[in-house]
mmCIF file of C-alpha atoms and ligand atoms in Angstrom:
data_model
loop_
_atom_site.group_PDB
_atom_site.id
_atom_site.type_symbol
_atom_site.label_atom_id
_atom_site.label_comp_id
_atom_site.label_asym_id
_atom_site.label_seq_id
_atom_site.Cartn_x
_atom_site.Cartn_y
_atom_site.Cartn_z
ATOM 1 C CA UNK A 1 0.000 0.000 0.000
ATOM 2 C CA UNK A 2 1.284 3.452 -0.865
ATOM 3 C CA UNK A 3 1.364 5.947 1.972
ATOM 4 C CA UNK A 4 -0.796 9.064 1.561
ATOM 5 C CA UNK A 5 2.431 11.063 1.389
ATOM 6 C CA UNK A 6 2.623 9.656 -2.149
ATOM 7 C CA UNK A 7 -0.292 11.827 -3.283
ATOM 8 C CA UNK A 8 1.456 12.596 -6.560
ATOM 9 C CA UNK A 9 2.244 8.957 -7.384
ATOM 10 C CA UNK A 10 -1.316 7.885 -6.576
ATOM 11 C CA UNK A 11 -2.760 10.724 -8.644
ATOM 12 C CA UNK A 12 -0.521 10.077 -11.659
ATOM 13 C CA UNK A 13 -1.415 6.373 -11.473
ATOM 14 C CA UNK A 14 -5.130 7.223 -11.253
ATOM 15 C CA UNK A 15 -5.375 5.149 -8.067
ATOM 16 C CA UNK A 16 -7.459 5.539 -4.916
ATOM 17 C CA UNK A 17 -5.718 4.671 -1.633
ATOM 18 C CA UNK A 18 -7.371 1.847 0.319
ATOM 19 C CA UNK A 19 -7.030 3.807 3.558
ATOM 20 C CA UNK A 20 -8.191 7.413 3.280
ATOM 21 C CA UNK A 21 -6.758 8.558 6.617
ATOM 22 C CA UNK A 22 -3.270 7.937 7.941
ATOM 23 C CA UNK A 23 -1.304 9.264 10.919
ATOM 24 C CA UNK A 24 2.415 9.989 10.822
ATOM 25 C CA UNK A 25 4.596 8.661 13.645
ATOM 26 C CA UNK A 26 4.218 12.069 15.349
ATOM 27 C CA UNK A 27 0.408 11.975 15.100
ATOM 28 C CA UNK A 28 -0.027 14.400 12.173
ATOM 29 C CA UNK A 29 -3.148 13.409 10.239
ATOM 30 C CA UNK A 30 -3.167 12.972 6.433
ATOM 31 C CA UNK A 31 -6.649 12.767 4.943
ATOM 32 C CA UNK A 32 -7.286 11.880 1.270
ATOM 33 C CA UNK A 33 -10.405 13.914 0.393
ATOM 34 C CA UNK A 34 -10.694 13.298 -3.355
ATOM 35 C CA UNK A 35 -8.426 12.633 -6.312
ATOM 36 C CA UNK A 36 -5.403 14.933 -5.974
ATOM 37 C CA UNK A 37 -6.709 16.426 -2.720
ATOM 38 C CA UNK A 38 -5.098 15.804 0.642
ATOM 39 C CA UNK A 39 -5.607 17.614 3.949
ATOM 40 C CA UNK A 40 -2.917 17.731 6.624
ATOM 41 C CA UNK A 41 -3.948 18.398 10.237
ATOM 42 C CA UNK A 42 -1.343 19.194 12.886
ATOM 43 C CA UNK A 43 -1.580 18.085 16.496
ATOM 44 C CA UNK A 44 -4.203 20.292 18.186
ATOM 45 C CA UNK A 45 -1.759 21.492 20.836
ATOM 46 C CA UNK A 46 0.695 22.626 18.123
ATOM 47 C CA UNK A 47 -1.771 24.385 15.781
ATOM 48 C CA UNK A 48 -0.553 27.933 15.056
ATOM 49 C CA UNK A 49 -3.905 29.038 13.595
ATOM 50 C CA UNK A 50 -3.081 29.213 9.876
ATOM 51 C CA UNK A 51 -5.032 27.428 7.120
ATOM 52 C CA UNK A 52 -2.698 27.106 4.113
ATOM 53 C CA UNK A 53 -4.004 26.019 0.714
ATOM 54 C CA UNK A 54 -1.243 24.962 -1.702
ATOM 55 C CA UNK A 55 -2.393 24.164 -5.227
ATOM 56 C CA UNK A 56 -0.472 23.233 -8.381
ATOM 57 C CA UNK A 57 -1.152 21.365 -11.589
ATOM 58 C CA UNK A 58 -4.220 23.372 -12.557
ATOM 59 C CA UNK A 59 -2.279 23.323 -15.789
ATOM 60 C CA UNK A 60 -1.196 19.704 -16.096
ATOM 61 C CA UNK A 61 2.164 20.317 -17.813
ATOM 62 C CA UNK A 62 3.467 22.768 -15.175
ATOM 63 C CA UNK A 63 5.520 20.205 -13.336
ATOM 64 C CA UNK A 64 8.067 22.161 -11.245
ATOM 65 C CA UNK A 65 5.437 23.413 -8.761
ATOM 66 C CA UNK A 66 3.839 19.943 -8.630
ATOM 67 C CA UNK A 67 7.234 18.487 -7.734
ATOM 68 C CA UNK A 68 7.659 21.178 -5.052
ATOM 69 C CA UNK A 69 4.343 20.262 -3.385
ATOM 70 C CA UNK A 70 5.337 16.599 -3.594
ATOM 71 C CA UNK A 71 8.615 17.320 -1.759
ATOM 72 C CA UNK A 72 6.800 19.244 0.997
ATOM 73 C CA UNK A 73 4.195 16.535 1.484
ATOM 74 C CA UNK A 74 6.781 13.754 1.539
ATOM 75 C CA UNK A 75 8.782 15.712 4.135
ATOM 76 C CA UNK A 76 5.648 15.953 6.281
ATOM 77 C CA UNK A 77 4.722 12.288 5.802
ATOM 78 C CA UNK A 78 8.238 11.130 6.769
ATOM 79 C CA UNK A 79 8.248 13.308 9.897
ATOM 80 C CA UNK A 80 11.163 15.423 8.691
ATOM 81 C CA UNK A 81 8.917 18.522 8.472
ATOM 82 C CA UNK A 82 6.510 18.938 11.411
ATOM 83 C CA UNK A 83 3.463 21.036 10.434
ATOM 84 C CA UNK A 84 1.948 23.504 12.890
ATOM 85 C CA UNK A 85 -0.690 24.663 10.400
ATOM 86 C CA UNK A 86 -3.581 23.021 8.574
ATOM 87 C CA UNK A 87 -2.693 22.442 4.917
ATOM 88 C CA UNK A 88 -4.783 21.478 1.910
ATOM 89 C CA UNK A 89 -2.684 20.135 -0.969
ATOM 90 C CA UNK A 90 -4.545 20.248 -4.285
ATOM 91 C CA UNK A 91 -3.346 18.892 -7.637
ATOM 92 C CA UNK A 92 -5.700 20.774 -9.890
ATOM 93 C CA UNK A 93 -6.129 18.841 -13.124
ATOM 94 C CA UNK A 94 -5.077 15.176 -12.638
ATOM 95 C CA UNK A 95 -6.159 14.042 -16.099
ATOM 96 C CA UNK A 96 -4.129 16.793 -17.784
ATOM 97 C CA UNK A 97 -1.154 15.930 -15.524
ATOM 98 C CA UNK A 98 -1.328 12.303 -16.647
ATOM 99 C CA UNK A 99 -1.308 13.436 -20.287
ATOM 100 C CA UNK A 100 1.442 16.014 -19.708
ATOM 101 C CA UNK A 101 -0.779 18.708 -21.213
ATOM 102 C CA UNK A 102 -1.947 22.145 -20.108
ATOM 103 C CA UNK A 103 -5.583 21.009 -20.161
ATOM 104 C CA UNK A 104 -7.822 18.358 -21.715
ATOM 105 C CA UNK A 105 -10.789 20.304 -23.121
ATOM 106 C CA UNK A 106 -10.571 23.793 -21.644
ATOM 107 C CA UNK A 107 -8.386 25.898 -19.364
ATOM 108 C CA UNK A 108 -9.522 25.049 -15.832
ATOM 109 C CA UNK A 109 -8.056 28.288 -14.478
ATOM 110 C CA UNK A 110 -10.668 30.316 -16.380
ATOM 111 C CA UNK A 111 -13.615 28.462 -14.843
ATOM 112 C CA UNK A 112 -13.720 29.721 -11.242
ATOM 113 C CA UNK A 113 -15.944 32.167 -9.395
ATOM 114 C CA UNK A 114 -18.870 30.052 -10.568
ATOM 115 C CA UNK A 115 -17.964 30.246 -14.279
ATOM 116 C CA UNK A 116 -17.908 26.398 -14.399
ATOM 117 C CA UNK A 117 -21.680 26.310 -13.917
ATOM 118 C CA UNK A 118 -22.146 27.732 -17.404
ATOM 119 C CA UNK A 119 -19.658 25.240 -18.892
ATOM 120 C CA UNK A 120 -19.626 21.482 -19.284
ATOM 121 C CA UNK A 121 -17.069 18.702 -19.442
ATOM 122 C CA UNK A 122 -14.320 17.312 -17.286
ATOM 123 C CA UNK A 123 -12.618 20.593 -16.370
ATOM 124 C CA UNK A 124 -15.884 22.331 -15.453
ATOM 125 C CA UNK A 125 -16.727 19.526 -13.021
ATOM 126 C CA UNK A 126 -13.243 19.627 -11.540
ATOM 127 C CA UNK A 127 -13.352 23.430 -11.072
ATOM 128 C CA UNK A 128 -16.617 23.013 -9.146
ATOM 129 C CA UNK A 129 -15.026 20.296 -7.020
ATOM 130 C CA UNK A 130 -11.949 22.452 -6.306
ATOM 131 C CA UNK A 131 -14.195 25.352 -5.252
ATOM 132 C CA UNK A 132 -16.042 23.009 -2.886
ATOM 133 C CA UNK A 133 -12.833 21.568 -1.406
ATOM 134 C CA UNK A 134 -11.473 25.091 -0.853
ATOM 135 C CA UNK A 135 -14.755 26.266 0.715
ATOM 136 C CA UNK A 136 -14.784 23.359 3.152
ATOM 137 C CA UNK A 137 -11.144 23.910 4.037
ATOM 138 C CA UNK A 138 -11.622 27.652 4.624
ATOM 139 C CA UNK A 139 -14.831 27.247 6.656
ATOM 140 C CA UNK A 140 -13.337 27.510 10.156
ATOM 141 C CA UNK A 141 -13.805 30.907 11.819
ATOM 142 C CA UNK A 142 -11.068 32.908 13.495
ATOM 143 C CA UNK A 143 -8.136 31.506 11.548
ATOM 144 C CA UNK A 144 -5.703 33.062 9.115
ATOM 145 C CA UNK A 145 -6.324 31.946 5.497
ATOM 146 C CA UNK A 146 -3.613 31.836 2.855
ATOM 147 C CA UNK A 147 -3.622 30.357 -0.662
ATOM 148 C CA UNK A 148 -0.724 30.014 -3.093
ATOM 149 C CA UNK A 149 -1.663 28.681 -6.542
ATOM 150 C CA UNK A 150 1.598 27.639 -8.191
ATOM 151 C CA UNK A 151 2.240 27.791 -11.927
ATOM 152 C CA UNK A 152 4.961 27.931 -14.520
ATOM 153 C CA UNK A 153 4.368 29.916 -17.693
ATOM 154 C CA UNK A 154 4.157 28.960 -21.374
ATOM 155 C CA UNK A 155 6.936 31.441 -22.170
ATOM 156 C CA UNK A 156 10.068 32.887 -20.600
ATOM 157 C CA UNK A 157 9.891 36.063 -18.564
ATOM 158 C CA UNK A 158 12.107 39.126 -18.225
ATOM 159 C CA UNK A 159 11.145 38.985 -14.552
ATOM 160 C CA UNK A 160 11.654 35.272 -13.886
ATOM 161 C CA UNK A 161 9.230 34.825 -10.980
ATOM 162 C CA UNK A 162 6.173 36.983 -10.421
ATOM 163 C CA UNK A 163 2.811 36.929 -8.663
ATOM 164 C CA UNK A 164 -0.723 38.039 -9.398
ATOM 165 C CA UNK A 165 -2.535 39.561 -6.421
ATOM 166 C CA UNK A 166 -6.323 39.340 -6.919
ATOM 167 C CA UNK A 167 -8.888 42.051 -6.300
ATOM 168 C CA UNK A 168 -11.876 42.331 -4.020
ATOM 169 C CA UNK A 169 -14.063 45.408 -3.515
ATOM 170 C CA UNK A 170 -12.971 47.405 -0.476
ATOM 171 C CA UNK A 171 -10.042 45.138 0.373
ATOM 172 C CA UNK A 172 -6.516 46.533 0.609
ATOM 173 C CA UNK A 173 -3.499 44.640 -0.601
ATOM 174 C CA UNK A 174 -1.283 43.580 2.303
ATOM 175 C CA UNK A 175 2.289 44.875 2.702
ATOM 176 C CA UNK A 176 3.049 41.914 4.956
ATOM 177 C CA UNK A 177 2.024 39.458 2.251
ATOM 178 C CA UNK A 178 4.098 41.320 -0.337
ATOM 179 C CA UNK A 179 7.108 41.143 1.964
ATOM 180 C CA UNK A 180 6.771 37.362 2.215
ATOM 181 C CA UNK A 181 6.553 37.109 -1.588
ATOM 182 C CA UNK A 182 9.715 39.188 -1.945
ATOM 183 C CA UNK A 183 11.449 36.873 0.563
ATOM 184 C CA UNK A 184 10.265 33.879 -1.507
ATOM 185 C CA UNK A 185 12.164 35.162 -4.550
ATOM 186 C CA UNK A 186 9.232 36.806 -6.333
ATOM 187 C CA UNK A 187 10.515 39.776 -8.372
ATOM 188 C CA UNK A 188 7.259 41.496 -9.327
ATOM 189 C CA UNK A 189 3.601 41.550 -8.352
ATOM 190 C CA UNK A 190 0.696 42.504 -10.571
ATOM 191 C CA UNK A 191 -2.014 44.140 -8.435
ATOM 192 C CA UNK A 192 -5.307 43.294 -10.105
ATOM 193 C CA UNK A 193 -8.107 45.834 -10.318
ATOM 194 C CA UNK A 194 -11.158 43.644 -10.885
ATOM 195 C CA UNK A 195 -12.344 40.259 -9.704
ATOM 196 C CA UNK A 196 -11.237 37.412 -11.918
ATOM 197 C CA UNK A 197 -12.116 33.832 -12.811
ATOM 198 C CA UNK A 198 -8.896 32.133 -11.707
ATOM 199 C CA UNK A 199 -8.632 29.878 -8.658
ATOM 200 C CA UNK A 200 -6.756 32.454 -6.550
ATOM 201 C CA UNK A 201 -9.258 35.166 -7.539
ATOM 202 C CA UNK A 202 -12.018 32.892 -6.301
ATOM 203 C CA UNK A 203 -10.474 32.107 -2.900
ATOM 204 C CA UNK A 204 -9.552 35.783 -2.419
ATOM 205 C CA UNK A 205 -12.907 37.279 -3.385
ATOM 206 C CA UNK A 206 -15.301 34.594 -2.152
ATOM 207 C CA UNK A 207 -13.475 32.761 0.656
ATOM 208 C CA UNK A 208 -11.609 35.783 2.050
ATOM 209 C CA UNK A 209 -8.191 34.155 1.960
ATOM 210 C CA UNK A 210 -5.042 36.070 1.133
ATOM 211 C CA UNK A 211 -4.445 34.473 -2.259
ATOM 212 C CA UNK A 212 -1.884 34.618 -5.041
ATOM 213 C CA UNK A 213 -1.127 33.063 -8.395
ATOM 214 C CA UNK A 214 2.627 32.504 -8.527
ATOM 215 C CA UNK A 215 4.362 32.225 -11.906
ATOM 216 C CA UNK A 216 7.658 30.508 -11.216
ATOM 217 C CA UNK A 217 9.481 30.087 -14.531
ATOM 218 C CA UNK A 218 8.983 28.197 -17.752
ATOM 219 C CA UNK A 219 6.962 24.952 -17.949
ATOM 220 C CA UNK A 220 8.952 21.763 -18.608
ATOM 221 C CA UNK A 221 8.198 18.003 -18.327
ATOM 222 C CA UNK A 222 8.614 16.057 -15.052
ATOM 223 C CA UNK A 223 12.270 15.608 -14.073
ATOM 224 C CA UNK A 224 13.518 18.445 -16.331
ATOM 225 C CA UNK A 225 13.089 21.362 -13.954
ATOM 226 C CA UNK A 226 16.723 21.951 -12.989
ATOM 227 C CA UNK A 227 16.453 25.401 -14.573
ATOM 228 C CA UNK A 228 13.537 26.429 -12.355
ATOM 229 C CA UNK A 229 14.926 27.580 -9.019
ATOM 230 C CA UNK A 230 12.262 27.279 -6.340
ATOM 231 C CA UNK A 231 14.658 27.135 -3.382
ATOM 232 C CA UNK A 232 13.660 30.494 -1.860
ATOM 233 C CA UNK A 233 9.954 29.757 -2.208
ATOM 234 C CA UNK A 234 10.478 26.292 -0.777
ATOM 235 C CA UNK A 235 12.293 27.760 2.243
ATOM 236 C CA UNK A 236 9.462 30.242 2.872
ATOM 237 C CA UNK A 237 6.814 27.510 2.571
ATOM 238 C CA UNK A 238 8.729 25.215 4.916
ATOM 239 C CA UNK A 239 8.970 28.046 7.422
ATOM 240 C CA UNK A 240 5.218 28.783 7.128
ATOM 241 C CA UNK A 241 4.391 25.095 7.583
ATOM 242 C CA UNK A 242 6.679 24.713 10.582
ATOM 243 C CA UNK A 243 5.743 27.953 12.346
ATOM 244 C CA UNK A 244 2.624 29.582 10.861
ATOM 245 C CA UNK A 245 2.633 33.302 9.997
ATOM 246 C CA UNK A 246 5.329 34.741 12.220
ATOM 247 C CA UNK A 247 6.723 38.263 12.035
ATOM 248 C CA UNK A 248 4.988 41.320 10.634
ATOM 249 C CA UNK A 249 7.717 42.813 8.471
ATOM 250 C CA UNK A 250 6.229 45.279 5.974
ATOM 251 C CA UNK A 251 9.294 46.328 4.010
ATOM 252 C CA UNK A 252 8.922 44.884 0.533
ATOM 253 C CA UNK A 253 11.547 47.104 -1.087
ATOM 254 C CA UNK A 254 13.083 45.481 -4.155
ATOM 255 C CA UNK A 255 9.727 44.107 -5.259
ATOM 256 C CA UNK A 256 8.381 45.703 -8.459
ATOM 257 C CA UNK A 257 4.655 46.476 -8.425
ATOM 258 C CA UNK A 258 2.504 46.703 -11.549
ATOM 259 C CA UNK A 259 -1.150 47.386 -12.254
ATOM 260 C CA UNK A 260 -3.290 46.399 -15.220
ATOM 261 C CA UNK A 261 -3.568 49.163 -17.790
ATOM 262 C CA UNK A 262 -5.719 47.216 -20.271
ATOM 263 C CA UNK A 263 -6.686 43.661 -21.083
ATOM 264 C CA UNK A 264 -6.461 42.681 -24.734
ATOM 265 C CA UNK A 265 -9.586 40.684 -25.590
ATOM 266 C CA UNK A 266 -9.668 38.577 -28.741
ATOM 267 C CA UNK A 267 -13.018 39.072 -30.484
ATOM 268 C CA UNK A 268 -12.660 37.087 -33.689
ATOM 269 C CA UNK A 269 -10.601 34.578 -35.676
ATOM 270 C CA UNK A 270 -9.150 37.591 -37.493
ATOM 271 C CA UNK A 271 -7.310 38.692 -34.347
ATOM 272 C CA UNK A 272 -3.622 39.434 -34.953
ATOM 273 C CA UNK A 273 -1.038 40.013 -32.240
ATOM 274 C CA UNK A 274 2.071 41.823 -33.499
ATOM 275 C CA UNK A 275 4.559 40.111 -31.211
ATOM 276 C CA UNK A 276 6.969 37.235 -31.877
ATOM 277 C CA UNK A 277 5.569 33.845 -30.784
ATOM 278 C CA UNK A 278 8.356 33.491 -28.207
ATOM 279 C CA UNK A 279 8.120 37.037 -26.776
ATOM 280 C CA UNK A 280 8.872 37.014 -23.043
ATOM 281 C CA UNK A 281 6.514 38.146 -20.308
ATOM 282 C CA UNK A 282 7.200 41.734 -19.149
ATOM 283 C CA UNK A 283 8.663 42.740 -22.519
ATOM 284 C CA UNK A 284 8.496 46.536 -22.831
ATOM 285 C CA UNK A 285 5.969 48.007 -25.297
ATOM 286 C CA UNK A 286 7.036 51.414 -26.627
ATOM 287 C CA UNK A 287 4.509 54.228 -26.937
ATOM 288 C CA UNK A 288 2.929 54.279 -30.375
ATOM 289 C CA UNK A 289 3.463 50.526 -30.947
ATOM 290 C CA UNK A 290 0.565 48.746 -32.700
ATOM 291 C CA UNK A 291 0.120 45.696 -30.465
ATOM 292 C CA UNK A 292 -2.877 44.008 -32.042
ATOM 293 C CA UNK A 293 -5.646 44.257 -34.618
ATOM 294 C CA UNK A 294 -9.043 42.602 -34.821
ATOM 295 C CA UNK A 295 -12.206 42.701 -36.940
ATOM 296 C CA UNK A 296 -13.925 45.930 -37.936
ATOM 297 C CA UNK A 297 -10.653 47.866 -37.820
ATOM 298 C CA UNK A 298 -10.242 47.632 -34.046
ATOM 299 C CA UNK A 299 -6.632 48.370 -33.036
ATOM 300 C CA UNK A 300 -4.607 48.136 -29.847
ATOM 301 C CA UNK A 301 -2.168 51.028 -29.892
ATOM 302 C CA UNK A 302 0.186 51.541 -26.937
ATOM 303 C CA UNK A 303 -0.432 54.915 -25.306
ATOM 304 C CA UNK A 304 0.819 54.160 -21.792
ATOM 305 C CA UNK A 305 4.214 55.156 -20.379
ATOM 306 C CA UNK A 306 6.289 52.156 -19.169
ATOM 307 C CA UNK A 307 3.913 49.562 -20.636
ATOM 308 C CA UNK A 308 4.828 45.875 -20.725
ATOM 309 C CA UNK A 309 3.032 42.756 -21.957
ATOM 310 C CA UNK A 310 2.199 39.678 -19.930
ATOM 311 C CA UNK A 311 0.452 36.428 -20.929
ATOM 312 C CA UNK A 312 0.331 37.185 -24.669
ATOM 313 C CA UNK A 313 -1.574 34.315 -26.291
ATOM 314 C CA UNK A 314 -3.327 34.920 -29.644
ATOM 315 C CA UNK A 315 -4.544 31.290 -29.639
ATOM 316 C CA UNK A 316 -7.139 31.725 -26.869
ATOM 317 C CA UNK A 317 -10.804 31.239 -27.723
ATOM 318 C CA UNK A 318 -12.735 34.253 -29.001
ATOM 319 C CA UNK A 319 -13.991 36.406 -26.138
ATOM 320 C CA UNK A 320 -11.056 35.532 -23.886
ATOM 321 C CA UNK A 321 -7.997 37.526 -22.859
ATOM 322 C CA UNK A 322 -5.121 37.411 -25.358
ATOM 323 C CA UNK A 323 -2.720 39.450 -23.209
ATOM 324 C CA UNK A 324 -2.476 42.044 -20.450
ATOM 325 C CA UNK A 325 -0.858 45.456 -20.794
ATOM 326 C CA UNK A 326 0.641 46.396 -17.420
ATOM 327 C CA UNK A 327 2.278 49.589 -16.147
ATOM 328 C CA UNK A 328 4.270 50.346 -12.957
ATOM 329 C CA UNK A 329 2.086 50.947 -9.888
ATOM 330 C CA UNK A 330 2.333 54.389 -8.326
ATOM 331 C CA UNK A 331 1.508 53.074 -4.834
ATOM 332 C CA UNK A 332 0.019 50.072 -3.089
HETATM 333 ZN ZN1 ZN B 1 -0.456 27.756 -15.282
#
């Protein structure tokens, strides 16, 4: 029988464990909740009051973050890392992981905040299940809630590791959280200005967790992630798991902050993006540059000072975002 610490192996093999609950030698509880979903509960007397959701594999071919979660869970299962926080490990899209592909039918990370209800198919069902698992996990009152959704990107980036900080009406972005991101090796944060349909947007807006999408380098197959350095993030996560949220340092100097200037929405099959296919995230866009064209003579001309592009993707379905134009943030 495989131990529940082998969540990744079980998930990749498409197997259900015979025992759904196991205790480590120290009495830490591992609970298999569903495929690719495992909850870790510390000893009651050692609980520091943090509920930490760690998700990866929402895009099945983004293996470096999946391997990172696997290392953390195996360290907990073996007793080498003693958790003092509740943790929910989620592997987002098991079927896509098994195929080594970004998704099977549709991008699961565009189906949250209820969007899955208007869709059908495997990924829509899984998005609904992930929302439910997150809601159950974040249902205890009086505890700190934190969610990191880990990704690697389709393309390289001029700022290797960056984060997206979601938006909720009337909620201020936290300097303390930004400081932890800086300590984890994150070079830039995009402060979002409207609620989104990604997993971290959902947990931030609807479940009131501090939540972030982390982009950690370029996607590669399992075992080929030597070029993706997650050591600083791993150290910060180990520290969080072992101690909870300690310290209130609010000096995030060195971290670059950006805001969304405009989203480029693809309206038709005639959409043309005037960037090289391998253009890197955060590439500068000079003023006056014609970024994109679409039907009926619609044009995307750069007017902003200090503009850069992130997530350019002319292959998205019509009606979806084909890129984001960002500019430096003036303040938090
Ligand atoms: Zn991703």
